[in-house]
Each structure stands twice: as structure tokens, then as C-alpha cells.
C-alpha positions as MATLAB code, in Angstrom:
seq = 'XXXXXXXXXXXXXXXXXXXXXXXXXXXXXXXXXXXXXXXXXXXXXXXXXXXXXXXXXXXXXXXXXXXXXXXXXXXXXXXXXXXXXXXXXXXXXXXXXXXXXXXXXXXXXXXXXXXXXXXXXXXXXXXXXXXXXXXXXXXXXXXXXXXXXXXXXXXXXXXXXXXXXXXXXXXXXXXXX';
ca = [
      -0.013   -0.008   -0.001;
       1.783    3.118   -1.199;
       0.936    6.263    0.718;
       0.877    9.548   -1.082;
       2.212   12.606    0.666;
      -0.356   15.319    1.050;
       0.091   18.978    1.698;
      -1.085   20.162    5.104;
      -3.197   23.270    4.616;
      -3.887   24.077    8.291;
      -3.388   22.612   11.755;
      -5.786   19.772   12.525;
      -5.240   20.162   16.254;
      -8.130   21.489   18.327;
      -6.098   23.820   20.517;
      -9.155   25.140   22.409;
     -10.120   21.631   23.512;
      -6.583   20.942   24.688;
      -6.377   24.299   26.507;
      -9.494   23.391   28.511;
      -7.729   20.329   29.891;
      -4.361   21.888   30.701;
      -3.853   22.483   34.427;
      -2.963   26.003   35.545;
       0.571   25.031   36.570;
       1.298   23.725   33.040;
      -0.142   26.639   31.028;
       3.324   28.054   30.252;
       4.516   24.693   28.903;
       1.343   24.369   26.843;
       1.777   27.872   25.366;
       5.433   27.160   24.533;
       4.437   23.919   22.771;
       1.641   25.675   20.854;
       4.013   28.464   19.799;
       6.542   25.892   18.595;
       3.825   24.005   16.640;
       2.448   27.226   15.098;
       5.969   28.296   14.125;
       6.570   24.971   12.395;
       3.265   25.261   10.539;
       4.077   28.824    9.414;
       7.532   27.785    8.177;
       6.084   24.847    6.310;
       3.293   26.895    4.694;
       5.834   29.552    3.639;
       7.576   26.975    1.442;
       6.200   26.264   -2.071;
       4.220   23.086   -2.506;
       6.385   21.995   -5.457;
      10.160   22.404   -5.694;
      11.305   25.224   -7.962;
      11.658   24.336  -11.633;
      15.200   24.145  -12.907;
      16.054   25.914  -16.159;
      18.043   23.079  -17.756;
      18.519   24.984  -21.011;
      20.411   27.729  -19.168;
      22.785   25.198  -17.593;
      23.274   23.353  -20.907;
      24.595   26.562  -22.457;
      26.647   27.548  -19.372;
      28.346   24.233  -18.416;
      31.286   23.313  -20.603;
      31.426   19.590  -19.716;
      29.412   17.722  -22.387;
      26.677   15.388  -21.078;
      26.979   16.549  -17.477;
      23.735   18.620  -17.412;
      21.791   15.867  -19.242;
      23.059   13.339  -16.684;
      22.029   15.605  -13.772;
      18.673   16.277  -15.396;
      18.011   12.540  -15.854;
      18.961   11.797  -12.252;
      16.949   14.778  -10.930;
      13.805   13.719  -12.829;
      14.219   10.107  -11.625;
      14.583   11.224   -7.989;
      11.507   10.377   -5.949;
      11.531   10.963   -2.207;
       9.621    8.094   -0.620;
       6.855    9.034    1.797;
       6.847    6.705    4.802;
       4.224    3.981    4.696;
       1.396    4.328    7.221;
       1.619    1.122    9.271;
       0.160    2.480   12.487;
      -3.281    3.710   11.449;
      -4.833    0.196   11.485;
      -3.460   -0.373   15.018;
      -4.759    2.999   16.191;
      -8.171    2.287   14.670;
      -8.264   -1.125   16.416;
      -7.389    0.552   19.741;
     -10.051    3.170   19.109;
     -12.688    0.503   18.468;
     -11.614   -1.446   21.566;
     -11.809    1.728   23.670;
     -15.248    2.542   22.261;
     -16.373   -0.996   23.114;
     -15.085   -0.634   26.690;
     -16.772    2.762   27.038;
     -20.081    1.315   25.793;
     -19.803   -1.570   28.294;
     -19.021    0.871   31.091;
     -22.023    3.061   30.128;
     -24.315    0.025   30.099;
     -23.033   -1.128   33.494;
     -23.419    2.411   34.850;
     -26.960    2.653   33.526;
     -27.794   -0.673   35.217;
     -26.326    0.611   38.531;
     -28.277    3.863   38.162;
     -31.525    1.930   37.595;
     -30.932   -0.227   40.672;
     -30.070    2.858   42.760;
     -33.176    4.661   41.527;
     -35.293    1.616   42.457;
     -33.689    1.559   45.906;
     -34.255    5.322   46.280;
     -37.907    4.930   45.268;
     -38.272    2.194   47.912;
     -36.715    4.445   50.578;
     -38.907    7.389   49.604;
     -41.995    5.169   49.813;
     -41.127    4.126   53.362;
     -42.485    5.710   56.486;
     -40.104    8.423   57.809;
     -37.944    7.272   60.705;
     -39.412    9.966   62.980;
     -42.869    8.411   62.560;
     -41.824    4.728   62.806;
     -42.563    2.493   65.743;
     -40.289   -0.370   66.683;
     -42.639   -2.737   64.864;
     -42.500   -0.599   61.683;
     -38.692   -0.638   61.872;
     -38.700   -4.440   62.334;
     -40.956   -4.813   59.295;
     -38.760   -2.487   57.169;
     -35.376   -3.824   58.350;
     -35.807   -7.349   59.723;
     -32.053   -8.055   59.722;
     -31.229   -4.953   61.823;
     -34.175   -4.842   64.222;
     -34.097   -6.310   67.705;
     -36.006   -9.576   67.892;
     -36.108  -10.678   71.552;
     -38.127  -13.841   70.834;
     -36.131  -15.344   67.941;
     -32.742  -13.682   68.478;
     -32.412  -12.458   72.065;
     -29.449  -10.158   72.786;
     -27.895   -8.566   75.872;
     -27.818   -4.853   76.477;
     -26.354   -2.678   74.800;
     -27.291   -5.032   71.940;
     -24.039   -4.551   70.035;
     -22.486   -7.590   68.301;
     -19.306   -7.472   70.376;
     -21.289   -7.595   73.647;
     -22.996  -10.899   72.833;
     -21.863  -14.271   74.266;
     -21.359  -15.939   70.870;
     -19.288  -13.052   69.459;
     -15.942  -14.067   67.965;
     -13.449  -11.310   67.356;
     -12.240  -11.077   63.773;
      -8.506  -11.564   63.592;
      -6.536   -9.746   60.908;
      -4.722  -11.848   58.393;
      -1.221  -12.808   59.496;
       1.437  -10.850   57.682;
       3.345  -12.712   55.036;
       6.713  -13.838   56.328;
       9.748  -12.591   54.486;
];
């Protein structure tokens, strides 16, 4: 696949979008980089798109060595500067597609979490306010947290660590070196 060199007419960089993301402490570095890039673009655009034409007839009459100008002209016309082949665009496109796929998966997972949180929020809003709840209402709303003296009797102050069957959680032993 032979790539053809193309003339850059203007910068394709969205400097405003980049400037929005540059932290305050790096503004000077950003401005220096932008100035360098703009300077390069100005120098490049100041050059002609095509190399200047050589007046071979003038040199044929001026150069005394026979055949030298014809030889130079033949070599000059045969000279083609190769433009580097673009081998990285397919890889970049594949990475772009993979990133888009990951973003879509993340958005779908986030939307599922949002839906579950909204359902939980709707359930909480539908409940009786805590100020108006009785102990029975609390037991009905939160059976795992409510005191149940008949089925699960506890001792005062009814904290897990104050109960007879409480076992203290031991931290994992550190790995030996």
C-alpha cells in the first residue's frame, strides 16, 4: 500500500479543547508547545508546494562539460523521495474500536447501577419516615437490623461485640519474608 504525501493546509489540532484540559501550573509549557507548533506550521506553509523548476537549457549553455547537465537532469527527474508507509493507522483504529467498546460496556453497566439505585431510592422514599416509625414498623422495614427478643435475644447494649457468641475477627497474618 503506497501512501501519497499530502500537503497540510492548516493545523488539525483542536487547541481550544486541549487548553481546557491543561492544568494552571502547566499553562506556560502548553503555550510554549503551541508556539513551537504554530511556528513549524508557518515555516512549512511559507515553502512552495512543489520544488522550484530548474532551467536546464540555461545550464546546458553555461556548463562546458558535455553530457553533465543531461546526466544531472536525468537523475533529478528520476529522484523520488519516498513518503513513509502508514503502518500504524490500523493499530490505532483497532485501539479506538476497543476503547469505544469498553466505554459502551461501562455506560451500560453504569446505567444498570443507576436503575438499581433509583429503584432503591424509590423504595426508601415510599417508606415511612424514621421519625414516625414505631419499633414494629422498623422491624418490618429492616428485619435483619431490628431487635427480635423472641427469635434472636441479645444482651444490652445489643451490640455484636457484647454478645456471648461473638468471635473477634482476627486480621490476616502478615506474610513472612
